[in-house]
């Protein structure tokens, strides 16, 4: 068997060396957050520059090999190569291209000179290093712009010194500094070692570019790992190998909370290729280590074959008995009244109920799984009193701490190597697979690669929680929405708070925009673990809320577009001073744009309809119009979804469009046919044969329009998803007059045309 | 047992003939570009060519590959590294998101272009029906296949 050391190792060694020195220096100097400083002779090689660029961020340089490494994000070599480190996990959101583009823009780098590597996991140096909540871009925006700008300033200073001119007479473009007056130029390659010898500029003197001057940002750039991906060379978590590695599988109770009563371990140990089999007690926490049986084998197939032969008697005394069908029945009963818990009241709701036309409806949406294409996996090696893990995680730092806690090790004894993840969607925010691998590796005494089967992945997910809404809306004689009532029925794991992903903010749209409001809540008990799923909360709420708003518009005999714009009212921030909050003006702009581009109001044949929906989440304003046809047998075709979004300036237009296209397909796929039947604590759908992700023939056309604004940027992995389902359902109503109140659509008799 | 993969002969020992080809490629030959997604021939992540035909290697016993030519994603480009027109089109159209399904997508698409150098949308729907993309890159996959087909046809007519 051929085993190749991962290319990350070399990078780690280089960066770790300079970063260790920087941390030591930073501690000694007790730096102010914004201080730049310069130290000589650290780590025994040449000049070292270190500085903070933003929160908790020590950046670094040394000219040991004539390279210019002004901070922990980039290194310019005398051969002209610009190496940029991407600090966040790549899970398919394109961050490994987007973050370096921000640095390269301010650096005025020639993108063809740029090589990108995954940065080592060290939040003390890089700050936030997780991928979730569409927050990688907004939290890194200033930090990376300054990293690029300060390096550029040093290169300019080096050139100016060389020419004996003022820096203000110099300009930069495509990795070159120019002095136009004397018609001279020097490349970044030529300047690299000279720049390394100069002082780091004061951050306050840095001038960041204006959007109109961007050359890279906002253009379409092909992903930096595309060549590796199309040639099969990209290393995903599941592809990592270490010398003498064994393969591990882990069988857990299909109902969470089940423990191993007995298992045919002796029989399993005698199977071909099996190295060991043992019971893992677990920590009692699903997000750490569940109880189960680990099998270690010499190949994946030997391990999988043994797993199939494994017979476990589960002790299910504390296990989940959750039942989705019972929850549905309970919710239907509860929906007849308001909830006991009041989330929000405004105006005189009861009076409003008596002063207009009351619209009532009950909505429900199911539990769904993340099902990233790459099942959970992690490689772990316990050696020298510590543990090293190679993980396709969204939250390496949290994973590191979780492993330290579970193994009872100080965090310094845990090293996490970030690997590319074959999809995240929120599943990999939780690092149970890392904790499992750690515990199994420690007991196995050899490096192991833990691989979950698809069935494991579907059975032991932290699901998108299902939920129910009993709505009341009141429209007055003028057709205005004057009251909004929602009895939200959700689930709780601890008896106090809604389960992860199952909360409803009292200010959820449109509660802040309607004069009379009553939002109440009831929580049903739940043991099945839940978690964030692409646009948590919003991914489900938008369906119910934006569909019901359309119902109210229909009841008021109003055009949906006009009705929605009226609810938004005057352009304003709903939380003044918070640029990441909903702005009704930005909302109205995207709504109008989506409607205009989709031909809102155009004549359509019978059975064909346009549907509109808006949703604000993750600082992104998105409006979408779906165009669908439905025949007499409820065969549904989604022809096209037109999307208008405002996420501030666009970093990589191709990447952003790809995320929106994917969000539309994910939104439709999930709304169309995905649901989990949970009975006796077990999910029935454990592989793609019963969990029908959308296939290519049914992917609708997607047209994307971005408002490029100067508001701070936000990520676009999530906010385009929530409006998809309600836009489609509203279009179905406009096509055939059938109101969809239950997802998935297959539950209401729809099939794909 | 003897296997021919990407034009190279491999001698594989200690592997039962019933082992799916996927795991022999990944664990024994170190060819990890071919991916595991479902293990039941539902997702297409494990697609390789057997004598030029697309097969799901997660359910194909390795014994069935003996005496035949296996091509994996690592063998799609020319021996000198020249990319297949589809690989070029995939980069050009920035198809991938997470990229995990793309080896399988490319292998299915390559088999399609071999049998139908000018595929229609319906041909693409049929040939690519077995390949899931959880990230939803289908629109770009379609565009890239059409672009690659155009390029191929230009090459052959010019
Ligand atoms: S892994 Fe073979 S089809 Fe899914
Ligand atoms: S690109 Fe992620 S599954 Fe296709």
PDB file of C-alpha atoms in Angstrom, chain A residues 405-644:
ATOM      1  CA  UNK A 405     -11.972  17.550  27.287  1.00  0.00           C
ATOM      2  CA  UNK A 406     -12.950  14.023  26.285  1.00  0.00           C
ATOM      3  CA  UNK A 407      -9.424  12.636  26.631  1.00  0.00           C
ATOM      4  CA  UNK A 408      -8.637  14.684  29.731  1.00  0.00           C
ATOM      5  CA  UNK A 409      -5.658  16.300  28.006  1.00  0.00           C
ATOM      6  CA  UNK A 410      -4.503  19.902  28.152  1.00  0.00           C
ATOM      7  CA  UNK A 411      -5.334  21.593  24.819  1.00  0.00           C
ATOM      8  CA  UNK A 412      -1.614  21.963  24.007  1.00  0.00           C
ATOM      9  CA  UNK A 413      -1.467  18.184  23.720  1.00  0.00           C
ATOM     10  CA  UNK A 414      -4.024  18.179  20.917  1.00  0.00           C
ATOM     11  CA  UNK A 415      -3.083  19.083  17.345  1.00  0.00           C
ATOM     12  CA  UNK A 416      -5.726  19.474  14.685  1.00  0.00           C
ATOM     13  CA  UNK A 417      -4.947  19.478  10.973  1.00  0.00           C
ATOM     14  CA  UNK A 418      -7.706  20.983   8.917  1.00  0.00           C
ATOM     15  CA  UNK A 419      -8.643  19.049   5.800  1.00  0.00           C
ATOM     16  CA  UNK A 420     -10.991  19.865   2.997  1.00  0.00           C
ATOM     17  CA  UNK A 421     -14.568  18.814   3.805  1.00  0.00           C
ATOM     18  CA  UNK A 422     -16.918  17.232   1.283  1.00  0.00           C
ATOM     19  CA  UNK A 423     -19.787  19.491   2.285  1.00  0.00           C
ATOM     20  CA  UNK A 424     -20.736  20.909   5.657  1.00  0.00           C
ATOM     21  CA  UNK A 425     -24.185  22.501   5.735  1.00  0.00           C
ATOM     22  CA  UNK A 426     -23.743  22.859   9.506  1.00  0.00           C
ATOM     23  CA  UNK A 427     -23.177  19.173  10.257  1.00  0.00           C
ATOM     24  CA  UNK A 428     -19.477  19.618  10.792  1.00  0.00           C
ATOM     25  CA  UNK A 429     -19.913  22.402  13.339  1.00  0.00           C
ATOM     26  CA  UNK A 430     -20.290  19.542  15.799  1.00  0.00           C
ATOM     27  CA  UNK A 431     -17.210  17.423  16.243  1.00  0.00           C
ATOM     28  CA  UNK A 432     -18.542  14.144  17.599  1.00  0.00           C
ATOM     29  CA  UNK A 433     -16.648  12.317  14.836  1.00  0.00           C
ATOM     30  CA  UNK A 434     -13.381  13.869  16.068  1.00  0.00           C
ATOM     31  CA  UNK A 435     -14.071  12.891  19.670  1.00  0.00           C
ATOM     32  CA  UNK A 436     -14.932   9.343  18.619  1.00  0.00           C
ATOM     33  CA  UNK A 437     -11.778   9.023  16.546  1.00  0.00           C
ATOM     34  CA  UNK A 438      -9.713  10.338  19.459  1.00  0.00           C
ATOM     35  CA  UNK A 439     -11.133   7.864  21.957  1.00  0.00           C
ATOM     36  CA  UNK A 440     -10.835   4.943  19.539  1.00  0.00           C
ATOM     37  CA  UNK A 441      -7.286   5.873  18.514  1.00  0.00           C
ATOM     38  CA  UNK A 442      -6.183   6.115  22.125  1.00  0.00           C
ATOM     39  CA  UNK A 443      -7.490   2.664  22.916  1.00  0.00           C
ATOM     40  CA  UNK A 444      -6.315   1.143  19.618  1.00  0.00           C
ATOM     41  CA  UNK A 445      -2.754   2.324  20.166  1.00  0.00           C
ATOM     42  CA  UNK A 446      -2.230   2.785  16.426  1.00  0.00           C
ATOM     43  CA  UNK A 447      -3.195   5.596  14.083  1.00  0.00           C
ATOM     44  CA  UNK A 448      -6.733   5.029  12.847  1.00  0.00           C
ATOM     45  CA  UNK A 449      -8.976   6.447  10.200  1.00  0.00           C
ATOM     46  CA  UNK A 450     -12.549   6.387  11.428  1.00  0.00           C
ATOM     47  CA  UNK A 451     -15.065   6.300   8.592  1.00  0.00           C
ATOM     48  CA  UNK A 452     -18.806   6.485   9.037  1.00  0.00           C
ATOM     49  CA  UNK A 453     -21.012   4.700   6.561  1.00  0.00           C
ATOM     50  CA  UNK A 454     -23.782   6.691   4.900  1.00  0.00           C
ATOM     51  CA  UNK A 455     -26.152   4.885   7.234  1.00  0.00           C
ATOM     52  CA  UNK A 456     -24.145   6.040  10.263  1.00  0.00           C
ATOM     53  CA  UNK A 457     -24.183   9.554   8.872  1.00  0.00           C
ATOM     54  CA  UNK A 458     -27.963   9.610   8.458  1.00  0.00           C
ATOM     55  CA  UNK A 459     -28.668   7.851  11.771  1.00  0.00           C
ATOM     56  CA  UNK A 460     -26.373   9.917  13.931  1.00  0.00           C
ATOM     57  CA  UNK A 461     -26.871  13.397  12.628  1.00  0.00           C
ATOM     58  CA  UNK A 462     -27.765  16.570  14.478  1.00  0.00           C
ATOM     59  CA  UNK A 463     -30.890  17.068  12.449  1.00  0.00           C
ATOM     60  CA  UNK A 464     -32.678  20.166  11.234  1.00  0.00           C
ATOM     61  CA  UNK A 465     -35.552  20.109  13.659  1.00  0.00           C
ATOM     62  CA  UNK A 466     -39.134  19.910  12.423  1.00  0.00           C
ATOM     63  CA  UNK A 467     -41.712  22.416  13.628  1.00  0.00           C
ATOM     64  CA  UNK A 468     -45.240  23.778  13.447  1.00  0.00           C
ATOM     65  CA  UNK A 469     -46.886  27.184  13.190  1.00  0.00           C
ATOM     66  CA  UNK A 470     -50.487  28.021  13.909  1.00  0.00           C
ATOM     67  CA  UNK A 471     -50.867  31.419  12.285  1.00  0.00           C
ATOM     68  CA  UNK A 472     -53.456  34.132  12.484  1.00  0.00           C
ATOM     69  CA  UNK A 473     -53.294  37.182  10.291  1.00  0.00           C
ATOM     70  CA  UNK A 474     -55.744  40.059  10.106  1.00  0.00           C
ATOM     71  CA  UNK A 475     -56.245  42.267   7.073  1.00  0.00           C
ATOM     72  CA  UNK A 476     -58.346  45.398   7.409  1.00  0.00           C
ATOM     73  CA  UNK A 477     -60.849  46.827   4.968  1.00  0.00           C
ATOM     74  CA  UNK A 478     -58.095  48.647   3.077  1.00  0.00           C
ATOM     75  CA  UNK A 479     -56.255  45.355   2.612  1.00  0.00           C
ATOM     76  CA  UNK A 480     -53.493  46.129   5.065  1.00  0.00           C
ATOM     77  CA  UNK A 481     -51.938  43.495   7.360  1.00  0.00           C
ATOM     78  CA  UNK A 482     -52.814  44.806  10.824  1.00  0.00           C
ATOM     79  CA  UNK A 483     -52.210  41.797  13.049  1.00  0.00           C
ATOM     80  CA  UNK A 484     -49.830  38.867  13.143  1.00  0.00           C
ATOM     81  CA  UNK A 485     -50.260  35.848  15.404  1.00  0.00           C
ATOM     82  CA  UNK A 486     -48.108  32.751  15.533  1.00  0.00           C
ATOM     83  CA  UNK A 487     -48.297  29.861  17.944  1.00  0.00           C
ATOM     84  CA  UNK A 488     -44.942  28.245  17.282  1.00  0.00           C
ATOM     85  CA  UNK A 489     -44.692  24.606  18.319  1.00  0.00           C
ATOM     86  CA  UNK A 490     -41.146  23.424  18.627  1.00  0.00           C
ATOM     87  CA  UNK A 491     -39.063  20.979  20.664  1.00  0.00           C
ATOM     88  CA  UNK A 492     -36.842  21.126  23.717  1.00  0.00           C
ATOM     89  CA  UNK A 493     -34.069  18.834  24.848  1.00  0.00           C
ATOM     90  CA  UNK A 494     -33.447  20.361  28.268  1.00  0.00           C
ATOM     91  CA  UNK A 495     -37.015  21.351  29.126  1.00  0.00           C
ATOM     92  CA  UNK A 496     -36.034  25.010  29.124  1.00  0.00           C
ATOM     93  CA  UNK A 497     -34.733  26.224  25.784  1.00  0.00           C
ATOM     94  CA  UNK A 498     -35.773  25.310  22.279  1.00  0.00           C
ATOM     95  CA  UNK A 499     -33.530  22.609  20.847  1.00  0.00           C
ATOM     96  CA  UNK A 500     -30.674  23.773  18.603  1.00  0.00           C
ATOM     97  CA  UNK A 501     -32.079  25.261  15.387  1.00  0.00           C
ATOM     98  CA  UNK A 502     -35.612  25.271  16.814  1.00  0.00           C
ATOM     99  CA  UNK A 503     -35.823  28.772  18.233  1.00  0.00           C
ATOM    100  CA  UNK A 504     -37.980  31.642  17.019  1.00  0.00           C
ATOM    101  CA  UNK A 505     -36.751  35.164  17.628  1.00  0.00           C
ATOM    102  CA  UNK A 506     -39.521  37.422  18.980  1.00  0.00           C
ATOM    103  CA  UNK A 507     -38.493  39.869  16.276  1.00  0.00           C
ATOM    104  CA  UNK A 508     -38.655  37.376  13.429  1.00  0.00           C
ATOM    105  CA  UNK A 509     -40.122  38.937  10.304  1.00  0.00           C
ATOM    106  CA  UNK A 510     -42.739  40.459  10.175  1.00  0.00           C
ATOM    107  CA  UNK A 511     -43.326  40.820  13.937  1.00  0.00           C
ATOM    108  CA  UNK A 512     -41.495  44.155  14.077  1.00  0.00           C
ATOM    109  CA  UNK A 513     -43.434  45.562  11.148  1.00  0.00           C
ATOM    110  CA  UNK A 514     -47.034  44.812  12.062  1.00  0.00           C
ATOM    111  CA  UNK A 515     -48.823  46.952  14.674  1.00  0.00           C
ATOM    112  CA  UNK A 516     -50.630  44.184  16.577  1.00  0.00           C
ATOM    113  CA  UNK A 517     -48.714  41.034  17.370  1.00  0.00           C
ATOM    114  CA  UNK A 518     -48.935  37.960  19.540  1.00  0.00           C
ATOM    115  CA  UNK A 519     -46.315  35.270  19.161  1.00  0.00           C
ATOM    116  CA  UNK A 520     -46.485  32.342  21.568  1.00  0.00           C
ATOM    117  CA  UNK A 521     -44.604  29.100  21.908  1.00  0.00           C
ATOM    118  CA  UNK A 522     -45.023  25.517  23.069  1.00  0.00           C
ATOM    119  CA  UNK A 523     -42.134  23.098  23.325  1.00  0.00           C
ATOM    120  CA  UNK A 524     -42.474  19.340  22.994  1.00  0.00           C
ATOM    121  CA  UNK A 525     -39.871  17.132  24.654  1.00  0.00           C
ATOM    122  CA  UNK A 526     -37.219  15.642  22.381  1.00  0.00           C
ATOM    123  CA  UNK A 527     -34.155  13.441  22.780  1.00  0.00           C
ATOM    124  CA  UNK A 528     -33.118  13.213  19.148  1.00  0.00           C
ATOM    125  CA  UNK A 529     -30.161  15.592  18.744  1.00  0.00           C
ATOM    126  CA  UNK A 530     -30.657  18.609  16.522  1.00  0.00           C
ATOM    127  CA  UNK A 531     -28.293  21.249  15.259  1.00  0.00           C
ATOM    128  CA  UNK A 532     -27.658  24.046  12.819  1.00  0.00           C
ATOM    129  CA  UNK A 533     -28.608  23.216   9.231  1.00  0.00           C
ATOM    130  CA  UNK A 534     -27.773  25.655   6.407  1.00  0.00           C
ATOM    131  CA  UNK A 535     -29.391  28.948   7.494  1.00  0.00           C
ATOM    132  CA  UNK A 536     -30.501  27.540  10.864  1.00  0.00           C
ATOM    133  CA  UNK A 537     -34.017  28.511  11.863  1.00  0.00           C
ATOM    134  CA  UNK A 538     -34.489  30.539   8.704  1.00  0.00           C
ATOM    135  CA  UNK A 539     -34.337  27.440   6.490  1.00  0.00           C
ATOM    136  CA  UNK A 540     -37.693  26.360   7.925  1.00  0.00           C
ATOM    137  CA  UNK A 541     -39.265  29.577   9.213  1.00  0.00           C
ATOM    138  CA  UNK A 542     -39.143  31.314   5.853  1.00  0.00           C
ATOM    139  CA  UNK A 543     -41.318  28.608   4.292  1.00  0.00           C
ATOM    140  CA  UNK A 544     -44.063  29.013   6.867  1.00  0.00           C
ATOM    141  CA  UNK A 545     -43.919  32.777   7.298  1.00  0.00           C
ATOM    142  CA  UNK A 546     -43.507  33.817   3.677  1.00  0.00           C
ATOM    143  CA  UNK A 547     -46.203  31.390   2.554  1.00  0.00           C
ATOM    144  CA  UNK A 548     -48.621  32.700   5.150  1.00  0.00           C
ATOM    145  CA  UNK A 549     -47.912  36.298   4.194  1.00  0.00           C
ATOM    146  CA  UNK A 550     -48.928  35.337   0.675  1.00  0.00           C
ATOM    147  CA  UNK A 551     -52.113  33.779   2.097  1.00  0.00           C
ATOM    148  CA  UNK A 552     -52.881  37.084   3.793  1.00  0.00           C
ATOM    149  CA  UNK A 553     -52.244  38.969   0.551  1.00  0.00           C
ATOM    150  CA  UNK A 554     -54.613  36.646  -1.272  1.00  0.00           C
ATOM    151  CA  UNK A 555     -57.243  37.090   1.460  1.00  0.00           C
ATOM    152  CA  UNK A 556     -56.858  40.855   1.141  1.00  0.00           C
ATOM    153  CA  UNK A 557     -57.186  40.545  -2.613  1.00  0.00           C
ATOM    154  CA  UNK A 558     -53.894  42.300  -3.039  1.00  0.00           C
ATOM    155  CA  UNK A 559     -50.922  41.815  -5.298  1.00  0.00           C
ATOM    156  CA  UNK A 560     -48.319  39.924  -3.287  1.00  0.00           C
ATOM    157  CA  UNK A 561     -45.458  42.195  -4.319  1.00  0.00           C
ATOM    158  CA  UNK A 562     -47.300  45.346  -3.325  1.00  0.00           C
ATOM    159  CA  UNK A 563     -48.502  43.750  -0.067  1.00  0.00           C
ATOM    160  CA  UNK A 564     -44.971  42.741   0.908  1.00  0.00           C
ATOM    161  CA  UNK A 565     -43.540  46.169   0.117  1.00  0.00           C
ATOM    162  CA  UNK A 566     -46.285  47.785   2.167  1.00  0.00           C
ATOM    163  CA  UNK A 567     -45.348  45.648   5.190  1.00  0.00           C
ATOM    164  CA  UNK A 568     -41.736  46.807   4.889  1.00  0.00           C
ATOM    165  CA  UNK A 569     -42.730  50.488   4.788  1.00  0.00           C
ATOM    166  CA  UNK A 570     -40.180  53.292   4.763  1.00  0.00           C
ATOM    167  CA  UNK A 571     -36.487  52.440   4.246  1.00  0.00           C
ATOM    168  CA  UNK A 572     -34.856  52.111   7.670  1.00  0.00           C
ATOM    169  CA  UNK A 573     -32.676  49.860   9.826  1.00  0.00           C
ATOM    170  CA  UNK A 574     -34.774  47.768  12.175  1.00  0.00           C
ATOM    171  CA  UNK A 575     -31.982  47.923  14.744  1.00  0.00           C
ATOM    172  CA  UNK A 576     -30.478  51.358  14.264  1.00  0.00           C
ATOM    173  CA  UNK A 577     -26.693  51.238  14.406  1.00  0.00           C
ATOM    174  CA  UNK A 578     -26.456  47.560  13.488  1.00  0.00           C
ATOM    175  CA  UNK A 579     -25.308  47.212   9.907  1.00  0.00           C
ATOM    176  CA  UNK A 580     -25.872  43.460  10.059  1.00  0.00           C
ATOM    177  CA  UNK A 581     -29.579  43.845  10.819  1.00  0.00           C
ATOM    178  CA  UNK A 582     -32.525  43.982   8.452  1.00  0.00           C
ATOM    179  CA  UNK A 583     -32.809  47.175   6.457  1.00  0.00           C
ATOM    180  CA  UNK A 584     -36.253  47.615   4.934  1.00  0.00           C
ATOM    181  CA  UNK A 585     -34.831  49.675   2.085  1.00  0.00           C
ATOM    182  CA  UNK A 586     -32.367  46.964   1.099  1.00  0.00           C
ATOM    183  CA  UNK A 587     -35.182  44.437   1.417  1.00  0.00           C
ATOM    184  CA  UNK A 588     -37.518  46.430  -0.845  1.00  0.00           C
ATOM    185  CA  UNK A 589     -34.760  46.864  -3.422  1.00  0.00           C
ATOM    186  CA  UNK A 590     -34.094  43.147  -3.790  1.00  0.00           C
ATOM    187  CA  UNK A 591     -37.808  42.336  -3.797  1.00  0.00           C
ATOM    188  CA  UNK A 592     -38.460  44.795  -6.620  1.00  0.00           C
ATOM    189  CA  UNK A 593     -35.430  43.621  -8.546  1.00  0.00           C
ATOM    190  CA  UNK A 594     -36.350  39.920  -8.328  1.00  0.00           C
ATOM    191  CA  UNK A 595     -39.907  40.713  -9.394  1.00  0.00           C
ATOM    192  CA  UNK A 596     -38.803  42.863 -12.309  1.00  0.00           C
ATOM    193  CA  UNK A 597     -36.235  40.372 -13.600  1.00  0.00           C
ATOM    194  CA  UNK A 598     -38.686  37.487 -13.337  1.00  0.00           C
ATOM    195  CA  UNK A 599     -41.375  39.362 -15.240  1.00  0.00           C
ATOM    196  CA  UNK A 600     -43.755  39.667 -12.310  1.00  0.00           C
ATOM    197  CA  UNK A 601     -47.299  40.113 -13.636  1.00  0.00           C
ATOM    198  CA  UNK A 602     -46.570  38.669 -17.091  1.00  0.00           C
ATOM    199  CA  UNK A 603     -49.376  36.569 -18.597  1.00  0.00           C
ATOM    200  CA  UNK A 604     -48.865  32.844 -18.094  1.00  0.00           C
ATOM    201  CA  UNK A 605     -50.674  29.793 -19.426  1.00  0.00           C
ATOM    202  CA  UNK A 606     -52.981  27.775 -17.195  1.00  0.00           C
ATOM    203  CA  UNK A 607     -51.115  25.650 -14.681  1.00  0.00           C
ATOM    204  CA  UNK A 608     -48.094  27.939 -14.700  1.00  0.00           C
ATOM    205  CA  UNK A 609     -47.359  30.455 -11.958  1.00  0.00           C
ATOM    206  CA  UNK A 610     -44.835  32.840 -10.459  1.00  0.00           C
ATOM    207  CA  UNK A 611     -44.296  32.912  -6.711  1.00  0.00           C
ATOM    208  CA  UNK A 612     -42.431  35.459  -4.630  1.00  0.00           C
ATOM    209  CA  UNK A 613     -40.683  35.253  -1.279  1.00  0.00           C
ATOM    210  CA  UNK A 614     -38.262  37.359   0.709  1.00  0.00           C
ATOM    211  CA  UNK A 615     -36.127  36.471   3.678  1.00  0.00           C
ATOM    212  CA  UNK A 616     -33.423  38.199   5.637  1.00  0.00           C
ATOM    213  CA  UNK A 617     -30.796  36.075   7.367  1.00  0.00           C
ATOM    214  CA  UNK A 618     -27.058  36.087   8.056  1.00  0.00           C
ATOM    215  CA  UNK A 619     -26.943  39.776   7.167  1.00  0.00           C
ATOM    216  CA  UNK A 620     -28.081  38.920   3.634  1.00  0.00           C
ATOM    217  CA  UNK A 621     -31.235  40.328   2.020  1.00  0.00           C
ATOM    218  CA  UNK A 622     -32.676  37.909  -0.535  1.00  0.00           C
ATOM    219  CA  UNK A 623     -35.820  37.899  -2.659  1.00  0.00           C
ATOM    220  CA  UNK A 624     -36.652  35.130  -5.084  1.00  0.00           C
ATOM    221  CA  UNK A 625     -39.291  34.464  -7.698  1.00  0.00           C
ATOM    222  CA  UNK A 626     -39.994  30.891  -8.770  1.00  0.00           C
ATOM    223  CA  UNK A 627     -41.687  29.970 -12.023  1.00  0.00           C
ATOM    224  CA  UNK A 628     -43.442  26.593 -11.917  1.00  0.00           C
ATOM    225  CA  UNK A 629     -45.901  24.457 -13.831  1.00  0.00           C
ATOM    226  CA  UNK A 630     -48.196  21.956 -12.217  1.00  0.00           C
ATOM    227  CA  UNK A 631     -50.432  19.553 -14.114  1.00  0.00           C
ATOM    228  CA  UNK A 632     -53.704  17.953 -13.077  1.00  0.00           C
ATOM    229  CA  UNK A 633     -51.830  15.045 -11.461  1.00  0.00           C
ATOM    230  CA  UNK A 634     -49.765  17.423  -9.327  1.00  0.00           C
ATOM    231  CA  UNK A 635     -46.684  16.826 -11.412  1.00  0.00           C
ATOM    232  CA  UNK A 636     -44.460  19.764 -10.629  1.00  0.00           C
ATOM    233  CA  UNK A 637     -41.752  21.388 -12.694  1.00  0.00           C
ATOM    234  CA  UNK A 638     -39.767  24.307 -11.309  1.00  0.00           C
ATOM    235  CA  UNK A 639     -38.576  26.039 -14.464  1.00  0.00           C
ATOM    236  CA  UNK A 640     -36.628  28.869 -13.060  1.00  0.00           C
ATOM    237  CA  UNK A 641     -35.800  30.723  -9.892  1.00  0.00           C
ATOM    238  CA  UNK A 642     -34.802  34.365 -10.183  1.00  0.00           C
ATOM    239  CA  UNK A 643     -32.752  35.575  -7.248  1.00  0.00           C
ATOM    240  CA  UNK A 644     -31.909  39.093  -6.141  1.00  0.00           C
TER     241      UNK A 644
END
